[in-house]
Coordinates of C-alpha atoms and ligand atoms in Angstrom, one line a residue:
X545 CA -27.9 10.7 -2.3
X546 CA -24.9 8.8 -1.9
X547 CA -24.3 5.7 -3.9
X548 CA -23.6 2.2 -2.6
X549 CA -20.4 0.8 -3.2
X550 CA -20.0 -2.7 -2.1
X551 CA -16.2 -3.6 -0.8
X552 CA -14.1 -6.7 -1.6
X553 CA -14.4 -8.1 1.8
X554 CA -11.1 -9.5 1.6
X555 CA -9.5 -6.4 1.7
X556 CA -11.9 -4.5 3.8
X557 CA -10.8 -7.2 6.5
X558 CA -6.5 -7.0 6.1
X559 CA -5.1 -6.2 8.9
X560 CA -3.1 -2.5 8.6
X561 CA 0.8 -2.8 7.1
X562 CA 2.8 -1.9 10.1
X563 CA 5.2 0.8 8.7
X564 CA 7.8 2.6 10.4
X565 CA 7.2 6.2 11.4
X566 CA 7.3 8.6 9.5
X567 CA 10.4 11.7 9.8
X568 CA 8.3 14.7 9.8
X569 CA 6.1 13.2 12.4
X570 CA 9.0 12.2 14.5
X571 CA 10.8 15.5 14.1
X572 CA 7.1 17.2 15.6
X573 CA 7.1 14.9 18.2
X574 CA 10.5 15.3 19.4
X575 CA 11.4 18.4 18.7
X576 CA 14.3 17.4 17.0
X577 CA 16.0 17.3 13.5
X578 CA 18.6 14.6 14.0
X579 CA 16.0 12.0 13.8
X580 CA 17.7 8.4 14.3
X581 CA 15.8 6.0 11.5
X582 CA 16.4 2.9 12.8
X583 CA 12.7 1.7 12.2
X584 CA 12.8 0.5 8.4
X585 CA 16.1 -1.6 7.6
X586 CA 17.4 1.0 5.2
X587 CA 21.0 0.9 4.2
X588 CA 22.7 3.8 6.4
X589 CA 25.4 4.6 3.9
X590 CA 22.7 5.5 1.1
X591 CA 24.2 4.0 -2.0
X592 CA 26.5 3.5 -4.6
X593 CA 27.3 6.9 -6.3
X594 CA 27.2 5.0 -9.2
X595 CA 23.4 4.8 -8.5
X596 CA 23.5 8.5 -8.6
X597 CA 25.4 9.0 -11.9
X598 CA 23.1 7.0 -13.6
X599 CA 19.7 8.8 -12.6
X600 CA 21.1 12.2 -13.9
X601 CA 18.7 14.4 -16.0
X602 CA 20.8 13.0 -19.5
X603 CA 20.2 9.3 -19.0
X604 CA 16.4 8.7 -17.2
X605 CA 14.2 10.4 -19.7
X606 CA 10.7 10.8 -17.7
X607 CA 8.6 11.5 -20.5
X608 CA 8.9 7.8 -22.0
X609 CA 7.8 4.9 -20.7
X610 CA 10.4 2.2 -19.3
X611 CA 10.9 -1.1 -21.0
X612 CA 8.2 -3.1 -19.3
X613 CA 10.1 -6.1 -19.4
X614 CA 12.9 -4.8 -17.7
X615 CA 14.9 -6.8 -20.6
X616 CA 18.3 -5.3 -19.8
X617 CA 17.6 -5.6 -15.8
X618 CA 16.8 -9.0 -16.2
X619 CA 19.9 -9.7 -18.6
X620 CA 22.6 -8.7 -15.9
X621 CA 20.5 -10.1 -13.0
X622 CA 20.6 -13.2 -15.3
X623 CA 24.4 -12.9 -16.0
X624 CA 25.1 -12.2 -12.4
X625 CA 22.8 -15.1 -10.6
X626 CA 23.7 -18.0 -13.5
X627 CA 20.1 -18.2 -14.4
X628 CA 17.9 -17.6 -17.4
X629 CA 16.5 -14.0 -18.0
X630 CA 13.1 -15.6 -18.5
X631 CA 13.3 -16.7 -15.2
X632 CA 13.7 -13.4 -13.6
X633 CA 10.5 -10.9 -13.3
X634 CA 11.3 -7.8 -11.8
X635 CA 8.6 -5.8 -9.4
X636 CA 8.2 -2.3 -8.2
X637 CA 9.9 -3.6 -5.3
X638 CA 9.9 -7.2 -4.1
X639 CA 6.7 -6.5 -2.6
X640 CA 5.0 -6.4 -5.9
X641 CA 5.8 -9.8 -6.1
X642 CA 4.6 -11.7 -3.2
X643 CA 0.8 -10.2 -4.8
X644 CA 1.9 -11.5 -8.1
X645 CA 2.3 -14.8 -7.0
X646 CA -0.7 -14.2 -4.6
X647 CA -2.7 -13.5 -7.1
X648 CA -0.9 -16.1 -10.1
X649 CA -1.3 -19.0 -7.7
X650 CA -3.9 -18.7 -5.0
X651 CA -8.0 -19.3 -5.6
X652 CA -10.2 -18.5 -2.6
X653 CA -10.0 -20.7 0.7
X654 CA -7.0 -22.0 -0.5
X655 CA -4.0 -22.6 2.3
X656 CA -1.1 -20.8 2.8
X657 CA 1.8 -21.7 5.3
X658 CA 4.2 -19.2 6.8
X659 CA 5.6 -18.0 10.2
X660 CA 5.1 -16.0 13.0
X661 CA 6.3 -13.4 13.9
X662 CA 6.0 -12.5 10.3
X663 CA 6.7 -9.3 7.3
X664 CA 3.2 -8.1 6.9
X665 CA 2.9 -8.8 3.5
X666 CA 3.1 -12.3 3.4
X667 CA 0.0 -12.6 4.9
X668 CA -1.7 -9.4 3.9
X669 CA -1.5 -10.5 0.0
X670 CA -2.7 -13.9 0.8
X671 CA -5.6 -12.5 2.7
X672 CA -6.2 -10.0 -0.3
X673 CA -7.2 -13.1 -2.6
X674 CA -9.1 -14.7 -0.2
X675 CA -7.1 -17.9 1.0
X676 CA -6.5 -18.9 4.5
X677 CA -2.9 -18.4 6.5
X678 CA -1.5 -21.0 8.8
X679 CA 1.4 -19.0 11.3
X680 CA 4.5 -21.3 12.5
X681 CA 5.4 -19.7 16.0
X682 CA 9.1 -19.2 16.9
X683 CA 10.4 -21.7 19.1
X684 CA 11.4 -20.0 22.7
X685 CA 15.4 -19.4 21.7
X686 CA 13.9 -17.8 18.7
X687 CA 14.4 -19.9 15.8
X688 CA 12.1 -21.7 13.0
X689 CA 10.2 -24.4 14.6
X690 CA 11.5 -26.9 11.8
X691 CA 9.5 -29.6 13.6
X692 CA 6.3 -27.8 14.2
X693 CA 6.9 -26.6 10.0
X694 CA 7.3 -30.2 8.9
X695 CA 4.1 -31.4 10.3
X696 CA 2.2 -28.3 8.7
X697 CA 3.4 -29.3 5.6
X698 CA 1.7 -32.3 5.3
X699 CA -1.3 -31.1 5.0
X700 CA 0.3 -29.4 1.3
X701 CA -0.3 -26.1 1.8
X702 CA -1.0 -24.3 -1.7
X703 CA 1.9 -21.7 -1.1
X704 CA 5.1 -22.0 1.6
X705 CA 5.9 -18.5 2.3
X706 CA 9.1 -17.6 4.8
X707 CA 11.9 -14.8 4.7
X708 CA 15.2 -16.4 5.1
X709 CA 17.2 -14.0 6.5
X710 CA 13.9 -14.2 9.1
X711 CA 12.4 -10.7 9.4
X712 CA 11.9 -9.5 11.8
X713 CA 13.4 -12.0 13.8
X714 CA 17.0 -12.8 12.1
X715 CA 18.2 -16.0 11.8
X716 CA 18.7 -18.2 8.1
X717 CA 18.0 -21.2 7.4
X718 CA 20.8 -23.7 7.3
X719 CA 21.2 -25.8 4.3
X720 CA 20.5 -28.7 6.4
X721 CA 17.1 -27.0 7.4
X722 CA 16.2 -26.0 4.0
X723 CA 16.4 -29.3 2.6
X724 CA 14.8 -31.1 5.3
X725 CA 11.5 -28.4 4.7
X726 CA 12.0 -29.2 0.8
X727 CA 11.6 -32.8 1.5
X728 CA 8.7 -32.1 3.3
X729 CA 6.9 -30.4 0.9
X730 CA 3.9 -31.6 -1.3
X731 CA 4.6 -31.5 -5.2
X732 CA 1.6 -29.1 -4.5
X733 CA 3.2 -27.3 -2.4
X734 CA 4.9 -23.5 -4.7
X735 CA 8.0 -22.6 -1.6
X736 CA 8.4 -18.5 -2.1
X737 CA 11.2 -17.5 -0.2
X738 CA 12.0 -14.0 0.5
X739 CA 15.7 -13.5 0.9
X740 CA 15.4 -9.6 1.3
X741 CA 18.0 -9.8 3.3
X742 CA 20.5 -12.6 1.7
X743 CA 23.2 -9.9 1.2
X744 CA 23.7 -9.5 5.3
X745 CA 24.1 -12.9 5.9
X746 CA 27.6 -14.1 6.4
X747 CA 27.2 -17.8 8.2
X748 CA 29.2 -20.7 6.0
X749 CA 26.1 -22.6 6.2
X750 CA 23.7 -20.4 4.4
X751 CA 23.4 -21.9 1.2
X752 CA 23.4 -20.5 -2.0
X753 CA 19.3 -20.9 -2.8
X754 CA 19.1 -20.7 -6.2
X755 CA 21.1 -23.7 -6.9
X756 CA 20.7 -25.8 -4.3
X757 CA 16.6 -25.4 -5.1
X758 CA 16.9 -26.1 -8.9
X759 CA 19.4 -29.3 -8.2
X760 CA 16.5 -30.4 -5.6
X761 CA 14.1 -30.3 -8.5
X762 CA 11.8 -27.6 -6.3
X763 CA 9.4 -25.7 -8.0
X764 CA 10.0 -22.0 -6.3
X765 CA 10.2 -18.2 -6.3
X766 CA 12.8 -16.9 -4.6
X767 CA 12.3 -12.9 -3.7
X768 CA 15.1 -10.5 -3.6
X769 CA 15.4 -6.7 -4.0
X770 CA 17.6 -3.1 -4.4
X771 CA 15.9 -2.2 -0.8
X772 CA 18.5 -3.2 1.7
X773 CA 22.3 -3.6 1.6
X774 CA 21.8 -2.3 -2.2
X775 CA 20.3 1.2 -0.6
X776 CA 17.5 2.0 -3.5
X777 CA 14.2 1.6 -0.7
X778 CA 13.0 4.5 -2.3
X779 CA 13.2 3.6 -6.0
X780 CA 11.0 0.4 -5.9
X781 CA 13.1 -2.7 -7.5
X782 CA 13.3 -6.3 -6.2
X783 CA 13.1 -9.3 -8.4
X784 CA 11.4 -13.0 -8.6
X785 CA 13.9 -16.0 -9.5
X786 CA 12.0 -18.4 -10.6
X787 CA 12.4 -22.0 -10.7
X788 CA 11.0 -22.2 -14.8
X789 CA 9.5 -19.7 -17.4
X790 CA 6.3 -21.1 -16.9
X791 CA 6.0 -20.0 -13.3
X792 CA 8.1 -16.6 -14.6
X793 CA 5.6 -15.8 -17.1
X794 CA 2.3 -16.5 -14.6
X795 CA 3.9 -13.8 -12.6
X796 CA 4.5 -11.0 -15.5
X797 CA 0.7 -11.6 -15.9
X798 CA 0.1 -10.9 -12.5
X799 CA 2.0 -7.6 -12.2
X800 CA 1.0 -4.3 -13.6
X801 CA 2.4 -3.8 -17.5
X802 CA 4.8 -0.6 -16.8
X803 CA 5.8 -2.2 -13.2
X804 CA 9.3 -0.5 -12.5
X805 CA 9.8 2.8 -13.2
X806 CA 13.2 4.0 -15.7
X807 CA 15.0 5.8 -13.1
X808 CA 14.5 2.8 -10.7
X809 CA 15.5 0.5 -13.7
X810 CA 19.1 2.4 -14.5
X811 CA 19.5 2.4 -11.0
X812 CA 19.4 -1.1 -10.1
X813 CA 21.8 -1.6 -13.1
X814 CA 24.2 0.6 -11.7
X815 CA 23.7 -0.8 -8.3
X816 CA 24.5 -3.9 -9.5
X817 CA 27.3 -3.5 -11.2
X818 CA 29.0 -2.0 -8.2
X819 CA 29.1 -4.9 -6.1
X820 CA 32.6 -3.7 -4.2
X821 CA 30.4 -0.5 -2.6
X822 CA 27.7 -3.3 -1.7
X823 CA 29.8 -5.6 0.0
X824 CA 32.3 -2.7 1.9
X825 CA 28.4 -1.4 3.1
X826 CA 27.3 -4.7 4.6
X827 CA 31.1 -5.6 6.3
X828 CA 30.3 -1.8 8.4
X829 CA 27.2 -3.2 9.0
X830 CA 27.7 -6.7 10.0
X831 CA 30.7 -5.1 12.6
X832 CA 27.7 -2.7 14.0
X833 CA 25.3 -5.2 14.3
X834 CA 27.7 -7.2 16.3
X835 CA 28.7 -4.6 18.0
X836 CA 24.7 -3.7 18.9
X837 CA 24.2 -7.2 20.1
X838 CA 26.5 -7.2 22.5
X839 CA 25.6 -4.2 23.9
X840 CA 22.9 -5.3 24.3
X841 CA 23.2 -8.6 26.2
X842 CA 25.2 -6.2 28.4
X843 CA 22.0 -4.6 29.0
X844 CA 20.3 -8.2 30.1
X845 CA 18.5 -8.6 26.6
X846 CA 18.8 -11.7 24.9
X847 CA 18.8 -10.4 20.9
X848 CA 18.2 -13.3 18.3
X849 CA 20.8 -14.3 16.2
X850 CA 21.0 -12.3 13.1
X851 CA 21.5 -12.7 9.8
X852 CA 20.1 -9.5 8.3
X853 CA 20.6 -5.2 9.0
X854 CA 18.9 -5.6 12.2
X855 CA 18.0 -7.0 15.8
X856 CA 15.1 -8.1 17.4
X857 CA 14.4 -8.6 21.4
X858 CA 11.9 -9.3 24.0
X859 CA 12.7 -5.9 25.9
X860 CA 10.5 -6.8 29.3
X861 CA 7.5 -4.5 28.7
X862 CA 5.7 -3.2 26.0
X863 CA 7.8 -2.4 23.2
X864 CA 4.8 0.2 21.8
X865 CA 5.4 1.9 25.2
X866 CA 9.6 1.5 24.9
X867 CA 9.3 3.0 21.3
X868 CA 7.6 5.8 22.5
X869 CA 9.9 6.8 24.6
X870 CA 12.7 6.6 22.3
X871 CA 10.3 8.8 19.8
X872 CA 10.6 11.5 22.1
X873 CA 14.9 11.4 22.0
X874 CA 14.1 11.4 18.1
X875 CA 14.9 7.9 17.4
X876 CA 12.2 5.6 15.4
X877 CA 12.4 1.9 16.2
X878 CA 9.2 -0.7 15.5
X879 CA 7.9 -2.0 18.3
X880 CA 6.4 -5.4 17.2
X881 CA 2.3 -5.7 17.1
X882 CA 1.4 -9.7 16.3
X883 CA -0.3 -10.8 19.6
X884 CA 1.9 -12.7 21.5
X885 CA 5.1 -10.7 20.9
X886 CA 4.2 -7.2 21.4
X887 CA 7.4 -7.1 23.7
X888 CA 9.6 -7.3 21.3
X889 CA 11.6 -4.8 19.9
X890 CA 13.1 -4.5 16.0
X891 CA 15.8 -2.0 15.4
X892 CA 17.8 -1.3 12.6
X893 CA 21.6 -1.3 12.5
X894 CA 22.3 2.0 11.4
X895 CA 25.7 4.2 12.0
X896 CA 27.6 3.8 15.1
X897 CA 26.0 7.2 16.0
X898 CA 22.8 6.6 16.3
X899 CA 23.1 3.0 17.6
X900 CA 24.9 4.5 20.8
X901 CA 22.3 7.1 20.8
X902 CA 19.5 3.8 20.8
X903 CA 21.5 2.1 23.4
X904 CA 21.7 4.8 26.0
X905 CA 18.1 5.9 25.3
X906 CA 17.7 2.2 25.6
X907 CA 19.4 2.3 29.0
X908 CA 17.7 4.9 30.7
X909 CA 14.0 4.1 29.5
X910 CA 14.5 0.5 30.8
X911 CA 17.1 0.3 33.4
Ligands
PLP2213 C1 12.3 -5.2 3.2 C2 11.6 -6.5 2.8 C3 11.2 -6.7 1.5 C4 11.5 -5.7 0.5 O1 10.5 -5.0 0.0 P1 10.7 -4.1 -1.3 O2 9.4 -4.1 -1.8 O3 11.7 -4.8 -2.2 O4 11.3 -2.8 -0.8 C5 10.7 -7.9 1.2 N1 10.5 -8.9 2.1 C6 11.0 -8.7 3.4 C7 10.9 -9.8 4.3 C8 11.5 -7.5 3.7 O5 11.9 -7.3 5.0

């Protein structure tokens, strides 16, 4: 007879991560090898060879377990941000870290605040520990509705949970818009902000976070990570910058002991150390993704401004149907799925190559 297993109903009830295709299914579908990713905002150029040197056979023993504090990770990420090492936990990816601080800060039926459209996981881990999740729609030009935000925020939300660069939509915050949300905020209030995509963003008036945070006298968690311009998605390292050690150390107890694995430690080391291959990668992009954008006006779509490695638009129709269509010319796109905007489109700027290949697809399946 078969047991009966009772389920967390938290988790029973999440709604299903989104994630881009995957290659071997596109390749079957479309009967083609060349498969254009442009589905998951990975780096195009791969990554440093740096990277590469230091996960040879000689240095990342497999046998031993990694530092689980990530001491020497955290030192340089230190070094390199101006912050205290005990400020900095490192996650198996920065994913691991919106549940840490899901699961540090949140009690059931607690409130969280964040946006919509929205990255999965900041409402999924929420959900997963039982509090509620308040969405902040887009204003029509596709922007953060800073007024509709303010007046949330009175009611003190437990957590304030945004990406700035917005995925998937694109735009930062200003400083002017940053501190005008800080002042609205509760002292109750914990503001995680997930800058996956702070690298791509090259507007004067996006503000370096960290500082202007601390010098507010904000308690936060700002998210970052190895997945994007760095080119280590498959490795598994971001980071949490926290505002004190106190909030540092409620995280480390919130994430699993042996978190990030020694090949993906060295690596981030190495990645990080080679800022000049970083920074050449995001210039090609940034000159794409321009490039993209006004392609696609051309076209009659009306992209969002974009800070990040990719663009998002309302392409007339249903973007699951559009995305098909482009599967079967072997190029992966994610067609948006939050009710309301399931005609918009996200695509990743990847190499000039398969962007043209995207936009003439594009073309024909909409023109
Ligand atoms: C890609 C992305 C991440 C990064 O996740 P990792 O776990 O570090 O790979 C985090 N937040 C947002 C908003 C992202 O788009």
């Amino acid at each position: 007879m078969a047991t009966r297993i009772g389920f967390n109903p938290h988790v029973t009830a999440l709604p299903a991560y989104n994630a881009g295709l995957n290659l071997a299914v596109a390749q079957r579908i479309s009967g083609r090898d060349d498969i254009a990713r442009l589905a998951s905002n990975e780096n195009p150029d791969g990554c440093s060879p740096e990277v590469l040197a230091a996960l040879a056979p000689a240095v990342v023993e497999p046998w031993r377990y990694a530092d689980p504090a990530c001491a020497a990770l955290r030192e340089a990420l230190g070094a390199h941000l101006g912050i205290a090492p005990d400020c900095i936990v490192a996650g198996n990816g920065s994913e691991e870290m919106i549940a840490a601080v899901s699961r540090a800060v949140l009690q059931p039926g607690q409130e969280v605040l964040t946006v919509v459209p929205s990255f999965g996981l900041h409402e999924i881990e929420p959900l997963a520990v039982g509090a509620r999740v308040t969405k902040v729609a887009m204003t029509a030009d596709l922007d953060f509705d800073l007024d509709a935000l303010v007046a949330a925020l009175a009611w003190a939300p437990r957590l304030f949970m945004l990406s700035s660069p917005w995925n998937p939509v694109g735009p930062a915050l200003s400083r002017e818009a940053l501190m005008r949300l800080v002042g609205a905020m509760s002292p109750d209030t914990l503001l995680v902000f997930d800058e996956a995509y702070f690298e791509y963003a090259d507007g004067s008036d996006v503000p370096d976070v960290i500082a202007l945070l601390s010098g507010a006298g904000v308690r936060f968690v700002v998210l970052r990570t190895f997945s994007k311009a760095y080119g280590l998605a498959g490795l598994r390292v971001g980071y949490a910058a926290c505002s004190d050690a106190e909030l540092a150390a409620a995280l480390s107890k919130a994430k699993t002991p042996f978190n990030v694995n020694a090949a993906a430690q060295a690596a981030a080391m190495a990645a990080l150390q080679d800022q000049a291959w970083m920074k050449a990668s995001v210039a090609r992009t940034r000159v794409e993704r321009e490039r993209v954008a006004v392609a696609l006006r051309a076209m009659g779509f009306a992209p969002a401004r974009s800070q990040t490695n990719f663009l998002f638009f309302d392409c007339g129709r249903s973007s699951t149907q559009v995305a098909e269509g482009l599967l079967h010319e072997g190029i992966i796109v994610k067609p948006w799925r939050e009710p309301g905007y399931e005609q918009f489109l996200r695509v990743t700027i990847g190499h000039a190559g398969d962007n043209d290949r995207f936009l003439a697809a594009l073309h024909r399946l909409t023109a």
